[in-house]
JSON list of C-alpha atoms and ligand atoms in Angstrom, two decimals:
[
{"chain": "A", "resi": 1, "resn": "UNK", "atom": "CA", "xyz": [5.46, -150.71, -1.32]},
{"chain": "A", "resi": 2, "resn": "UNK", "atom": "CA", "xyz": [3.80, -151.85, 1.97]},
{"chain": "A", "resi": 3, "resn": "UNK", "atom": "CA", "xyz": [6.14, -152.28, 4.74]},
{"chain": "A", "resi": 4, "resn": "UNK", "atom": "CA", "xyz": [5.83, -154.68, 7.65]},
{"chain": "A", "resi": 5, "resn": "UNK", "atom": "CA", "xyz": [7.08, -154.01, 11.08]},
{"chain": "A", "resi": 6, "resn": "UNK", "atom": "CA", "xyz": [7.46, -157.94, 12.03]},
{"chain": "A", "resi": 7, "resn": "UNK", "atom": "CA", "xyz": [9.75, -160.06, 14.78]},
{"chain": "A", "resi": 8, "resn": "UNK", "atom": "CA", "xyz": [9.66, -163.75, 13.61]},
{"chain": "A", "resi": 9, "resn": "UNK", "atom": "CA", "xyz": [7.12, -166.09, 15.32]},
{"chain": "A", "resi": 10, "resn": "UNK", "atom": "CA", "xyz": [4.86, -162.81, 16.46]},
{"chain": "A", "resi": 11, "resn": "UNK", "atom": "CA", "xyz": [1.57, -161.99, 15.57]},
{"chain": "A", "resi": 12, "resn": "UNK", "atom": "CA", "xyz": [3.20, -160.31, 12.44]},
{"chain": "A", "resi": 13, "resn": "UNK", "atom": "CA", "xyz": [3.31, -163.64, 10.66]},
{"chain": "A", "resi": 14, "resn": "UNK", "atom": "CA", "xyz": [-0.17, -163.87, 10.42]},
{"chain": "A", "resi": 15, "resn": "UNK", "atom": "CA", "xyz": [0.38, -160.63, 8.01]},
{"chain": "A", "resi": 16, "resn": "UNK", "atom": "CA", "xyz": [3.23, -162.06, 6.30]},
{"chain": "A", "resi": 17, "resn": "UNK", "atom": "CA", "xyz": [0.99, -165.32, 5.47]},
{"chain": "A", "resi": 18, "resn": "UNK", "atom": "CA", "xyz": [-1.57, -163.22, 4.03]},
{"chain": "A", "resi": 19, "resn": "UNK", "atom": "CA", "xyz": [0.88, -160.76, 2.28]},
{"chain": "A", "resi": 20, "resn": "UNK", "atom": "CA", "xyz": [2.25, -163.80, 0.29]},
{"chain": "A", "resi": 21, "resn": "UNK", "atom": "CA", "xyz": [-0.66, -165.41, -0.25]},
{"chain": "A", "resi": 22, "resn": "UNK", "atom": "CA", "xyz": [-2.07, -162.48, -2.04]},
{"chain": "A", "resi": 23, "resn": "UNK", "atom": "CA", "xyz": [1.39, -161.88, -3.89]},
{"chain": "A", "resi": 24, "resn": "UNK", "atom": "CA", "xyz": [1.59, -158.39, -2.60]},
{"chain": "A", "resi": 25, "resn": "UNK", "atom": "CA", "xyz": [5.16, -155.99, -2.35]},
{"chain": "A", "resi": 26, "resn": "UNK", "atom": "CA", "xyz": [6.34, -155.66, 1.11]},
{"chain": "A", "resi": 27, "resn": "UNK", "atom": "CA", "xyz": [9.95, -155.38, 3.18]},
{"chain": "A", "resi": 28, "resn": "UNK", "atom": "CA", "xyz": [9.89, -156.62, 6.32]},
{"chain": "A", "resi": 29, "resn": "UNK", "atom": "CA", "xyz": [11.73, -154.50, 8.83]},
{"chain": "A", "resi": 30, "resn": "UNK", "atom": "CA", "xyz": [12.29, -156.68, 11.75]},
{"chain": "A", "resi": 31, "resn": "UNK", "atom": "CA", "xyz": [12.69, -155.74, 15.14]},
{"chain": "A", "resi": 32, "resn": "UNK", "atom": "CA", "xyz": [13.79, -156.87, 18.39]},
{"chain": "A", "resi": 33, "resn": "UNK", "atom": "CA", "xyz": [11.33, -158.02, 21.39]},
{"chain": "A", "resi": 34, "resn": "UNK", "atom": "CA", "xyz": [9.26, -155.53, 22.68]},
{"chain": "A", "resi": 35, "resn": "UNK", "atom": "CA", "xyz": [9.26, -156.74, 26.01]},
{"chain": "A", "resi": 36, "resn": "UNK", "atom": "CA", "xyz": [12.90, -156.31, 26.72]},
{"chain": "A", "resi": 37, "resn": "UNK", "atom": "CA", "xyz": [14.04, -153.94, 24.38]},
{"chain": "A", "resi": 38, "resn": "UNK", "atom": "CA", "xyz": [13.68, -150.03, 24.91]},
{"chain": "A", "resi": 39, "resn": "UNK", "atom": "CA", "xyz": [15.11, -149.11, 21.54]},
{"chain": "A", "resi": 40, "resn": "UNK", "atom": "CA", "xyz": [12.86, -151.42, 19.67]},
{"chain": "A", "resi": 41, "resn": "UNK", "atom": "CA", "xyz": [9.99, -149.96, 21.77]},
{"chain": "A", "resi": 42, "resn": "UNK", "atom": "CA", "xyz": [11.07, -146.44, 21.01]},
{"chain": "A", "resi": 43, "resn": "UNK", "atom": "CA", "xyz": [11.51, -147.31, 16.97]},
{"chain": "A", "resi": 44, "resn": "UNK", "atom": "CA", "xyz": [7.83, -148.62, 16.52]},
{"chain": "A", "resi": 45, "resn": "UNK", "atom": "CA", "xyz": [6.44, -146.16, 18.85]},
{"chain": "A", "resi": 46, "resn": "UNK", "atom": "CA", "xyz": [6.44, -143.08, 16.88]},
{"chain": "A", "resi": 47, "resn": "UNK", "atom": "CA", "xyz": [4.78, -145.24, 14.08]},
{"chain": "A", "resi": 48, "resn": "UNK", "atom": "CA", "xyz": [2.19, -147.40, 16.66]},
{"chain": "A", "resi": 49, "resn": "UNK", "atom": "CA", "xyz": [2.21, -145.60, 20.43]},
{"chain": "A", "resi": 50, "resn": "UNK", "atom": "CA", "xyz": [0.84, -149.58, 21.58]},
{"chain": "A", "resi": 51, "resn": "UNK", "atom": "CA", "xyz": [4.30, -150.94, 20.35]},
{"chain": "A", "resi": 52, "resn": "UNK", "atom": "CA", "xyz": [2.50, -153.97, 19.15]},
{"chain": "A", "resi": 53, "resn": "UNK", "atom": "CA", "xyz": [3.21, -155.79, 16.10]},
{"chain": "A", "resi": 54, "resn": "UNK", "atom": "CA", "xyz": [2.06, -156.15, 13.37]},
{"chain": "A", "resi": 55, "resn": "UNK", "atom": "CA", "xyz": [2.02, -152.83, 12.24]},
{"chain": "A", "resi": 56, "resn": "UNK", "atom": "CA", "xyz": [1.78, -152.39, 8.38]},
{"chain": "A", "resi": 57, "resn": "UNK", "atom": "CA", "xyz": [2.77, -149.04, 7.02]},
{"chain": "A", "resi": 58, "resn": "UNK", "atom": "CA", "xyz": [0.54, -148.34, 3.60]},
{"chain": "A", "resi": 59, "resn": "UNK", "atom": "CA", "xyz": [2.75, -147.02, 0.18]},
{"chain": "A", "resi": 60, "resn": "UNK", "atom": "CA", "xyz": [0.77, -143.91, 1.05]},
{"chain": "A", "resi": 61, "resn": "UNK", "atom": "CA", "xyz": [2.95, -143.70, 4.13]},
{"chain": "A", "resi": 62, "resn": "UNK", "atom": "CA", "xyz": [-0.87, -144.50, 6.31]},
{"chain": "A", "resi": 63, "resn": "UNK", "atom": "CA", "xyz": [0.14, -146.80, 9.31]},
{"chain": "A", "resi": 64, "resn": "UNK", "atom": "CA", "xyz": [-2.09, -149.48, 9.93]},
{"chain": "A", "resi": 65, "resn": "UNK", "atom": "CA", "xyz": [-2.42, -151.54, 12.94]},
{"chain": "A", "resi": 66, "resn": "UNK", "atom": "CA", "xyz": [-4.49, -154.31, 14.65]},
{"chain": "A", "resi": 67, "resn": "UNK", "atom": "CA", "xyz": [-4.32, -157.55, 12.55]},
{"chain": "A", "resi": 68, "resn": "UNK", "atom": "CA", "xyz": [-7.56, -157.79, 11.94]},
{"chain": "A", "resi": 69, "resn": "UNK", "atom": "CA", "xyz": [-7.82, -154.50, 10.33]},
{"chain": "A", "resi": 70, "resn": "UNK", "atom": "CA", "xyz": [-4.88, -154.87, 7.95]},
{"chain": "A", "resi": 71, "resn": "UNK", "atom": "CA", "xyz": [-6.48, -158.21, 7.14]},
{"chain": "A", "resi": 72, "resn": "UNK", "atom": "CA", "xyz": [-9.96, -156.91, 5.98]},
{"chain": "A", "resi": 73, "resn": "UNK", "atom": "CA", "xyz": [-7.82, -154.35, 4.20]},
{"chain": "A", "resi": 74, "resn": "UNK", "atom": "CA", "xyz": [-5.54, -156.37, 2.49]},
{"chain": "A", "resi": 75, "resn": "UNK", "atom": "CA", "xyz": [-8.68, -158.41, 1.22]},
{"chain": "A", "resi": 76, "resn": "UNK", "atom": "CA", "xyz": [-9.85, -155.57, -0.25]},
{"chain": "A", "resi": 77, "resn": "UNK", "atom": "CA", "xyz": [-6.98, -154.71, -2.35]},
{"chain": "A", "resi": 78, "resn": "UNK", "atom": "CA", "xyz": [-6.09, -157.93, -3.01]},
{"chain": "A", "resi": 79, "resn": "UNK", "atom": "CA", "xyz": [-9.86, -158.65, -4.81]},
{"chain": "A", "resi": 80, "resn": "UNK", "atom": "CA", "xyz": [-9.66, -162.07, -6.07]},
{"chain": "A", "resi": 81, "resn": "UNK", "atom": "CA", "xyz": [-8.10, -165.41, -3.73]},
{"chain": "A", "resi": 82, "resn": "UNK", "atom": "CA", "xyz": [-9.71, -163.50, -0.58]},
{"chain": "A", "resi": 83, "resn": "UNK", "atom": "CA", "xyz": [-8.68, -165.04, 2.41]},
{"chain": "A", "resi": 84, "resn": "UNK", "atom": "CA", "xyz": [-12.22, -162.91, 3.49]},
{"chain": "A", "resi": 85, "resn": "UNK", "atom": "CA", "xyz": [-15.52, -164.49, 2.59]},
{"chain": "A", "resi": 86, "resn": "UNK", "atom": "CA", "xyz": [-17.12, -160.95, 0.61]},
{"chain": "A", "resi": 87, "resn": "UNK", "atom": "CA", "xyz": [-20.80, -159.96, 1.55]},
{"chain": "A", "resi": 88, "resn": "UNK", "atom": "CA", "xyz": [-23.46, -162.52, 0.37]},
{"chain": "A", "resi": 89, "resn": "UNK", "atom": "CA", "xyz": [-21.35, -165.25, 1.27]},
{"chain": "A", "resi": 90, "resn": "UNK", "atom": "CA", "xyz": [-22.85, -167.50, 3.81]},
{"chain": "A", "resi": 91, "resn": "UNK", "atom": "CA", "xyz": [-19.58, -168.34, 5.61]},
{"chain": "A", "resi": 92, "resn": "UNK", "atom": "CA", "xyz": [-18.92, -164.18, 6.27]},
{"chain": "A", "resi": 93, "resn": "UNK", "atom": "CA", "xyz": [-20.76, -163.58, 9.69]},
{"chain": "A", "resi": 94, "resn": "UNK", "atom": "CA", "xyz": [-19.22, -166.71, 11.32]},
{"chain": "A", "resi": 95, "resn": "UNK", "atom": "CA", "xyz": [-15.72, -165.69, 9.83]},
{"chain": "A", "resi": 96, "resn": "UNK", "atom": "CA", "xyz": [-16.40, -162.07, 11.18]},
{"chain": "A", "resi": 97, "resn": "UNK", "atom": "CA", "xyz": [-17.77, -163.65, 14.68]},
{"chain": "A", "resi": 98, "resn": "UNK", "atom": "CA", "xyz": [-14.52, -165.63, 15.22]},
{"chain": "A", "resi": 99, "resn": "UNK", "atom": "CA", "xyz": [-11.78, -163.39, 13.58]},
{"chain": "A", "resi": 100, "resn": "UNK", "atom": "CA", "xyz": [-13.16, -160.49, 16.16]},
{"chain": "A", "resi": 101, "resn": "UNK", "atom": "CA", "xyz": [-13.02, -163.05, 18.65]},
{"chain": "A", "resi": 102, "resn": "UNK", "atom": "CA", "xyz": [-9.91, -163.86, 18.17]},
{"chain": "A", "resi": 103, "resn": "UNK", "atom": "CA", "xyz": [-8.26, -160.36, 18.38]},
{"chain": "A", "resi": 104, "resn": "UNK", "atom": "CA", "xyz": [-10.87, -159.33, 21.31]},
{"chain": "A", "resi": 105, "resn": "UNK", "atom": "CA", "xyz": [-10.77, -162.28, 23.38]},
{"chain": "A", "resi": 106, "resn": "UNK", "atom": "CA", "xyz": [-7.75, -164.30, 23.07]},
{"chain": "A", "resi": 107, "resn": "UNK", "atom": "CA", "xyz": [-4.99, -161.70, 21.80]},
{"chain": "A", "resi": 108, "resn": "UNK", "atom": "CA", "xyz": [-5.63, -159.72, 25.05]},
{"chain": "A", "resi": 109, "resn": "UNK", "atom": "CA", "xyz": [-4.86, -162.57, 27.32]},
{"chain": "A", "resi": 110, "resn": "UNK", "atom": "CA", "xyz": [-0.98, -162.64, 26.30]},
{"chain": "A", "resi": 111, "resn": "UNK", "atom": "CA", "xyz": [-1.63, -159.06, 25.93]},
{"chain": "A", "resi": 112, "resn": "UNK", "atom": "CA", "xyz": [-1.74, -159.14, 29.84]},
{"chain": "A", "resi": 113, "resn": "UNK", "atom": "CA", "xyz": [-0.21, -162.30, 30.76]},
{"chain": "A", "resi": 114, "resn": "UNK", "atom": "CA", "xyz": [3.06, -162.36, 28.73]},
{"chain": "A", "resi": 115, "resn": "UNK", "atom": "CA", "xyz": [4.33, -160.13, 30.79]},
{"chain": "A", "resi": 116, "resn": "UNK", "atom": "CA", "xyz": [2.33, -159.79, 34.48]},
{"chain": "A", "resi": 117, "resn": "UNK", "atom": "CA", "xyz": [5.05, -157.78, 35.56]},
{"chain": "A", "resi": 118, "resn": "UNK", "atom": "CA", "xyz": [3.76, -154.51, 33.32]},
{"chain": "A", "resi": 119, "resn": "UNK", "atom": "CA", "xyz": [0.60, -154.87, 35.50]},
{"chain": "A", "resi": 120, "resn": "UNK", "atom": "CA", "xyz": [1.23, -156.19, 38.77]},
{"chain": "A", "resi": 121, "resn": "UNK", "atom": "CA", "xyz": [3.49, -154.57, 41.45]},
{"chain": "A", "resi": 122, "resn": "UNK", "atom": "CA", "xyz": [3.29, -157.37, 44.18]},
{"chain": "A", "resi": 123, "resn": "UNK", "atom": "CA", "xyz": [5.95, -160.25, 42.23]},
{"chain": "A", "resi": 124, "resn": "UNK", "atom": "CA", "xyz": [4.21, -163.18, 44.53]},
{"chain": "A", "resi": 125, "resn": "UNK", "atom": "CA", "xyz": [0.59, -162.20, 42.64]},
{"chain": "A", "resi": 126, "resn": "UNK", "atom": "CA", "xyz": [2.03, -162.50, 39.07]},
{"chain": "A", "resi": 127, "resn": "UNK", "atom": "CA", "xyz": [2.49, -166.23, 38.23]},
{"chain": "A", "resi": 128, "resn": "UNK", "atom": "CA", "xyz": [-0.61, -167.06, 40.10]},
{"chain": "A", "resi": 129, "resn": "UNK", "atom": "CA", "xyz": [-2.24, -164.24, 37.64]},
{"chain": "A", "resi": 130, "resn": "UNK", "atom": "CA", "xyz": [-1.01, -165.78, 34.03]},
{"chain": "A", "resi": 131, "resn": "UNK", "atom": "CA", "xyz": [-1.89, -168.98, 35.31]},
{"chain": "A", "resi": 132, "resn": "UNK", "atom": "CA", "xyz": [-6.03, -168.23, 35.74]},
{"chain": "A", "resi": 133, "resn": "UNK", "atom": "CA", "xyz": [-5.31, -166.12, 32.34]},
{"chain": "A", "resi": 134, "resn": "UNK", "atom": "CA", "xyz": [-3.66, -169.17, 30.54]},
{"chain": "A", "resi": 135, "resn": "UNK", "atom": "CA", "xyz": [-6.59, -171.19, 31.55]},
{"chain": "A", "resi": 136, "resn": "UNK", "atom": "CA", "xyz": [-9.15, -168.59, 30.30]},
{"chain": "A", "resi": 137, "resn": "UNK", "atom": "CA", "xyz": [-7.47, -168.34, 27.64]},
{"chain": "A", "resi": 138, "resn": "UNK", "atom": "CA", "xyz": [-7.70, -172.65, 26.70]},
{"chain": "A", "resi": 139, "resn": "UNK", "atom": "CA", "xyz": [-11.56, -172.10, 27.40]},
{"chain": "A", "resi": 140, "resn": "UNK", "atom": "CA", "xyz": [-11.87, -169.83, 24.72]},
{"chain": "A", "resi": 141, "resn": "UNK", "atom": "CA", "xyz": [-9.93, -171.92, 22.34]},
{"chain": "A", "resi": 142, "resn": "UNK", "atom": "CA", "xyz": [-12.18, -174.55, 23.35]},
{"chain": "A", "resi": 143, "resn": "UNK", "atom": "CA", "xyz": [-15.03, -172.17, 21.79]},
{"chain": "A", "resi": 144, "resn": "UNK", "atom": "CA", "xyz": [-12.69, -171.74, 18.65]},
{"chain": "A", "resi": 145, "resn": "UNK", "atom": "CA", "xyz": [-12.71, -175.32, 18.27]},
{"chain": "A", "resi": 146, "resn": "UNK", "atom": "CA", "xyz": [-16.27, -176.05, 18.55]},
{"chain": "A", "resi": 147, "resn": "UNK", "atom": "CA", "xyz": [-16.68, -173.94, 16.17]},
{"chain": "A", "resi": 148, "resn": "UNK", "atom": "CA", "xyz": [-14.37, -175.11, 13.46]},
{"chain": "A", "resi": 149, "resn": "UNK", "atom": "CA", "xyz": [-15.46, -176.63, 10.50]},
{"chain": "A", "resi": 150, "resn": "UNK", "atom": "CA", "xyz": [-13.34, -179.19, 8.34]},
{"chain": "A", "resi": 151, "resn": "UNK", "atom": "CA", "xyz": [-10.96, -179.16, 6.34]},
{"chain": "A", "resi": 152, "resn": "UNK", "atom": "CA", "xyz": [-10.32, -174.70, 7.17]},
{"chain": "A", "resi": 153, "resn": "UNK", "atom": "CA", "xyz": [-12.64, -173.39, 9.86]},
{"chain": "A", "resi": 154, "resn": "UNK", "atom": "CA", "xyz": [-15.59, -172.23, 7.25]},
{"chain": "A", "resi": 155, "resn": "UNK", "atom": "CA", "xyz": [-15.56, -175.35, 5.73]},
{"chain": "A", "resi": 156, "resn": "UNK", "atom": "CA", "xyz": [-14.07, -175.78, 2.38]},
{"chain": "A", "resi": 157, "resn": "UNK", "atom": "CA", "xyz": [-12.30, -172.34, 1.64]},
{"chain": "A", "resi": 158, "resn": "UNK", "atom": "CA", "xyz": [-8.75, -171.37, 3.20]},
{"chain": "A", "resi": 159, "resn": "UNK", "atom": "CA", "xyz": [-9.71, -167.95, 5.24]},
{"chain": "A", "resi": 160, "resn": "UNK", "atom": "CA", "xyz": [-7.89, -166.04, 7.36]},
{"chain": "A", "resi": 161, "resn": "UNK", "atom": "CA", "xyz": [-8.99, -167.51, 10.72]},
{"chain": "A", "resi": 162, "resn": "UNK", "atom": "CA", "xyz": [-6.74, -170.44, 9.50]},
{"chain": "A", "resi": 163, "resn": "UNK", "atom": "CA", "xyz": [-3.18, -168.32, 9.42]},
{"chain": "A", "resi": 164, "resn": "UNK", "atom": "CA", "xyz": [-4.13, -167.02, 12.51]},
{"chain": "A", "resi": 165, "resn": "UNK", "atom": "CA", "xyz": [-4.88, -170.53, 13.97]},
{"chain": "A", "resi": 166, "resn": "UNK", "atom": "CA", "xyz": [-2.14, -172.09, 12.61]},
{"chain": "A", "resi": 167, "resn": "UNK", "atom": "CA", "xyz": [0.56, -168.92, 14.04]},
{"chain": "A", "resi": 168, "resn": "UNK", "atom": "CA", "xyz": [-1.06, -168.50, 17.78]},
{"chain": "A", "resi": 169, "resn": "UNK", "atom": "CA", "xyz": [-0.86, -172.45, 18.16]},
{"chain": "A", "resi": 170, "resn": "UNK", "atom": "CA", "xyz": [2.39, -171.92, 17.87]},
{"chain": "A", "resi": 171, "resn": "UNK", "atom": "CA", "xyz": [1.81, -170.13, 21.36]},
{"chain": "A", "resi": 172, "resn": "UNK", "atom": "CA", "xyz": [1.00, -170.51, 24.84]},
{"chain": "A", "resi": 173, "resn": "UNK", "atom": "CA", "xyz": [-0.53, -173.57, 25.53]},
{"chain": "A", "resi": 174, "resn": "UNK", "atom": "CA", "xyz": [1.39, -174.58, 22.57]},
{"chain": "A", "resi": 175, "resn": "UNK", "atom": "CA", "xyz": [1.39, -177.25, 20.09]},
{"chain": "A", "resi": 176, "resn": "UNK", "atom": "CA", "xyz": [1.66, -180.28, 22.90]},
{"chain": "A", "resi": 177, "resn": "UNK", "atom": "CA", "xyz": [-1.60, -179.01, 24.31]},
{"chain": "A", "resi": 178, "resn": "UNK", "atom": "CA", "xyz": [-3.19, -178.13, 21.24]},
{"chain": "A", "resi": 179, "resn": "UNK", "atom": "CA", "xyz": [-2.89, -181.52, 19.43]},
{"chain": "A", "resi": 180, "resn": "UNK", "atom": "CA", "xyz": [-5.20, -183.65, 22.17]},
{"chain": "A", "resi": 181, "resn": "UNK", "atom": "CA", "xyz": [-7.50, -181.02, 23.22]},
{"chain": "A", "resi": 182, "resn": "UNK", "atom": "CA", "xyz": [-8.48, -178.77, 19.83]},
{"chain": "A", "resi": 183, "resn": "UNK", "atom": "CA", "xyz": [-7.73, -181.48, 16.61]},
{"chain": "A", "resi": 184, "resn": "UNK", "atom": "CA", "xyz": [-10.07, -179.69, 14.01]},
{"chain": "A", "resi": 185, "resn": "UNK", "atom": "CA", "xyz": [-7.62, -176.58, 15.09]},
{"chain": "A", "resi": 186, "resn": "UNK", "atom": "CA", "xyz": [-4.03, -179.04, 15.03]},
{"chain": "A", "resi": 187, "resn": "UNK", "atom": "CA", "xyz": [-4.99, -180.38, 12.07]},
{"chain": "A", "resi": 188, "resn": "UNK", "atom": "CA", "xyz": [-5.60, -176.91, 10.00]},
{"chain": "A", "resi": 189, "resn": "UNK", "atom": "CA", "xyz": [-2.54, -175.69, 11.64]},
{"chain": "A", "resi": 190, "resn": "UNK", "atom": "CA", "xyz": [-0.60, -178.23, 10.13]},
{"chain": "A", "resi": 191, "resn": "UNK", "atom": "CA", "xyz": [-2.51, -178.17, 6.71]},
{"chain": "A", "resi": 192, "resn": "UNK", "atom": "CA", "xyz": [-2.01, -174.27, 6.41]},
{"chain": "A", "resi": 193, "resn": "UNK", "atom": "CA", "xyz": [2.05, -175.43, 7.14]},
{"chain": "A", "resi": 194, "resn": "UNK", "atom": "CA", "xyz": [1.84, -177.67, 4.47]},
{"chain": "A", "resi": 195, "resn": "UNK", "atom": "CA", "xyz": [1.04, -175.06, 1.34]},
{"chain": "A", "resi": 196, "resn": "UNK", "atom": "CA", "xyz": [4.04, -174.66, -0.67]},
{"chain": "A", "resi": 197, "resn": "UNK", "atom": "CA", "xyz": [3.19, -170.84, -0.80]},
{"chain": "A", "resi": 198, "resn": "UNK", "atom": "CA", "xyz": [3.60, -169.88, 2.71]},
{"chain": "A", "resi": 199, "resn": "UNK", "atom": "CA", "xyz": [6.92, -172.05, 2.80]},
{"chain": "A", "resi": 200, "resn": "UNK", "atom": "CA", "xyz": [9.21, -169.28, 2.84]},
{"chain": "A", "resi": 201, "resn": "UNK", "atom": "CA", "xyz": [6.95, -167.33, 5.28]},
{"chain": "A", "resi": 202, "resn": "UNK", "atom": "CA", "xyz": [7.15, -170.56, 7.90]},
{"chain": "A", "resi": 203, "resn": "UNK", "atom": "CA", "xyz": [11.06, -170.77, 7.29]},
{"chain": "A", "resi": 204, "resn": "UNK", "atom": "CA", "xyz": [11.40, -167.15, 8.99]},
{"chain": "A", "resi": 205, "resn": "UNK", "atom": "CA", "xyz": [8.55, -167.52, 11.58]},
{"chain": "A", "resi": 206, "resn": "UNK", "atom": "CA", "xyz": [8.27, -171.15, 12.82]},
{"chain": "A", "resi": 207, "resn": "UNK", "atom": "CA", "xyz": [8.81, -171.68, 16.65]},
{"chain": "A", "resi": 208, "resn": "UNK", "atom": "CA", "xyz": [9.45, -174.40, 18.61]},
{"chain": "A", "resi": 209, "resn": "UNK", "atom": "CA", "xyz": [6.92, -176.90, 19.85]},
{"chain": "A", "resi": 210, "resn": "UNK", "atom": "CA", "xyz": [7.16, -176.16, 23.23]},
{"chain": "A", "resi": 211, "resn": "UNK", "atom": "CA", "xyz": [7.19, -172.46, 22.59]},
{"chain": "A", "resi": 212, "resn": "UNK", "atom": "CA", "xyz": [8.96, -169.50, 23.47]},
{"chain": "A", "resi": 213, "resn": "UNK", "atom": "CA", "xyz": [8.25, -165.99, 25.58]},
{"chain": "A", "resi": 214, "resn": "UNK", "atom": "CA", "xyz": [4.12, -166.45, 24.69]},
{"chain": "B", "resi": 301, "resn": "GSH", "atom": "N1", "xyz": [-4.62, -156.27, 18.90]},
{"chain": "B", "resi": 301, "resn": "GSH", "atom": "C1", "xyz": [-3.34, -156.46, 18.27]},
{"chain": "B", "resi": 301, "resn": "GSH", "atom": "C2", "xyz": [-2.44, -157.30, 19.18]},
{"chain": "B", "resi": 301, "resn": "GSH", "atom": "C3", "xyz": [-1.00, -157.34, 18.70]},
{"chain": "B", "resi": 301, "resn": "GSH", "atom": "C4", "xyz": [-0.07, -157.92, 19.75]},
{"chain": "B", "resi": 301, "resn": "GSH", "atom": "O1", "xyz": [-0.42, -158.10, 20.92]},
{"chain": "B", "resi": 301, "resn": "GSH", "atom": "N2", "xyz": [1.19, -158.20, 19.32]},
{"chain": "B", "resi": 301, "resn": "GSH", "atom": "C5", "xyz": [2.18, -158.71, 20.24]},
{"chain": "B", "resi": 301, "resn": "GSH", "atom": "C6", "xyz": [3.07, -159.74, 19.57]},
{"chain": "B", "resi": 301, "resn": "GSH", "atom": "S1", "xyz": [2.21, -161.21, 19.11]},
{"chain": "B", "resi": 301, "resn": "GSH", "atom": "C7", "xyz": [3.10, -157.60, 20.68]},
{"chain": "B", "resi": 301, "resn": "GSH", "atom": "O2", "xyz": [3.60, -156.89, 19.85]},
{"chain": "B", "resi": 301, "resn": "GSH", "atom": "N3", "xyz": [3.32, -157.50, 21.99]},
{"chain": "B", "resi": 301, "resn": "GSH", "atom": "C8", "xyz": [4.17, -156.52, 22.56]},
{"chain": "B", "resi": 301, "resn": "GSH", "atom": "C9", "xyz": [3.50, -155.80, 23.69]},
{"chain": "B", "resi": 301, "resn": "GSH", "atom": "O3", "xyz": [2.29, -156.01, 23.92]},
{"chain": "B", "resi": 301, "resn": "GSH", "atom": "O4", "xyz": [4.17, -155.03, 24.34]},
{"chain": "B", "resi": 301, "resn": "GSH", "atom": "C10", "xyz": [-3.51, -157.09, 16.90]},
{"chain": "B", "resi": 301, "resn": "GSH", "atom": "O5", "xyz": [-4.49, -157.82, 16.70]},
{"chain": "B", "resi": 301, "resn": "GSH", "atom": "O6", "xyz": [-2.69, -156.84, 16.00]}
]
């Protein structure tokens, strides 16, 4: 049994998307934030030192971390439905391109601006700080968007670049800003809502259109 170390609306739901798409066994062991909360810090710790979620523990009792890991990993056990274009496909360097870019380039910047307190002493410097971060950050998704195909972002296969699309929408600059400025990426956020598989998935993990601590 796999085992998910989630908190509802975080990056975890990208796993739990891909977890039900591909029908596998998990529990979900949720936890409290991570920001605020020492004890959930020290319960995920001993498992993922980062105290990041998602973290996926393997039935062979492996932990696994980083999202995009777990989801080349869970496309190889899962064979068949991939959310991964395989080798020889021509949509797999562009879906490799943009899934790295978004855990290297836009992950990082709530990474660092969630919480500017973690990194900068002097209190005056931090708003200023998340504010040129939040704007890097929209110039990046401006790059996802040119990029996106129609109707998923390689064209006419559901991937996972669309889960995580349609759960970090859900985030800083949020849905309001999203909608106007990135349609191809509003409109496959709302299409990857829309599949009665992940229903269950979006009850537990939806967040409000206006968002919440990212
Ligand atoms: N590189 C990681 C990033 C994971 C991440 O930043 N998760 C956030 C929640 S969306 C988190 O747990 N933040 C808590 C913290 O950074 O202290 C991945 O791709 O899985």
């Amino acid at each position: 049994m796999h085992t998910l170390y989630a908190r509802p609306g975080w990056g975890s739901a990208i796993i739990e998307l891909q977890l039900a798409h591909y029908a596998i066994p998990h529990e979900i062991i949720d936890l409290d934030d991570l920001f605020s909360s020492e004890a959930a810090r020290a319960r995920l710790a001993p498992l993922n030192p980062i105290t990041q979620v998602p973290t996926l523990v393997l039935p062979n009792g492996e932990v696994l971390t980083e999202s995009a890991a777990i989801t080349l990993h869970l496309a190889d056990l899962a064979h068949t439905r991939t959310l991964v274009p395989p080798p020889g496909d021509p949509t797999r360097p562009a879906f490799l391109r943009w899934l790295v870019f978004m855990v290297a380039n836009i992950y990082p910047t709530f990474t660092y601006a969630d919480s500017p307190a973690r990194f900068i002493d002097h209190e005056p410097a931090r708003q200023p700080f998340r504010d040129k971060v939040d704007a890097y950050a929209r110039r990046l998704w401006l790059q996802v968007e040119q990029a996106a195909q129609a109707p998923w972002f390689t064209g006419q296969t559901l991937t996972a670049m669309d889960l995580y699309i349609a759960v970090m929408t859900q985030w800083r600059p949020n849905r309001v800003w999203f909608e106007p400025n990135t349609p191809k990426l509003f409109a496959i956020a709302k299409a990857v809502e829309a599949r009665p598989e992940f229903a269950a998935v979006w009850q537990r993990n939806t967040r409000p259109a206006t968002g919440g601590a990212f």
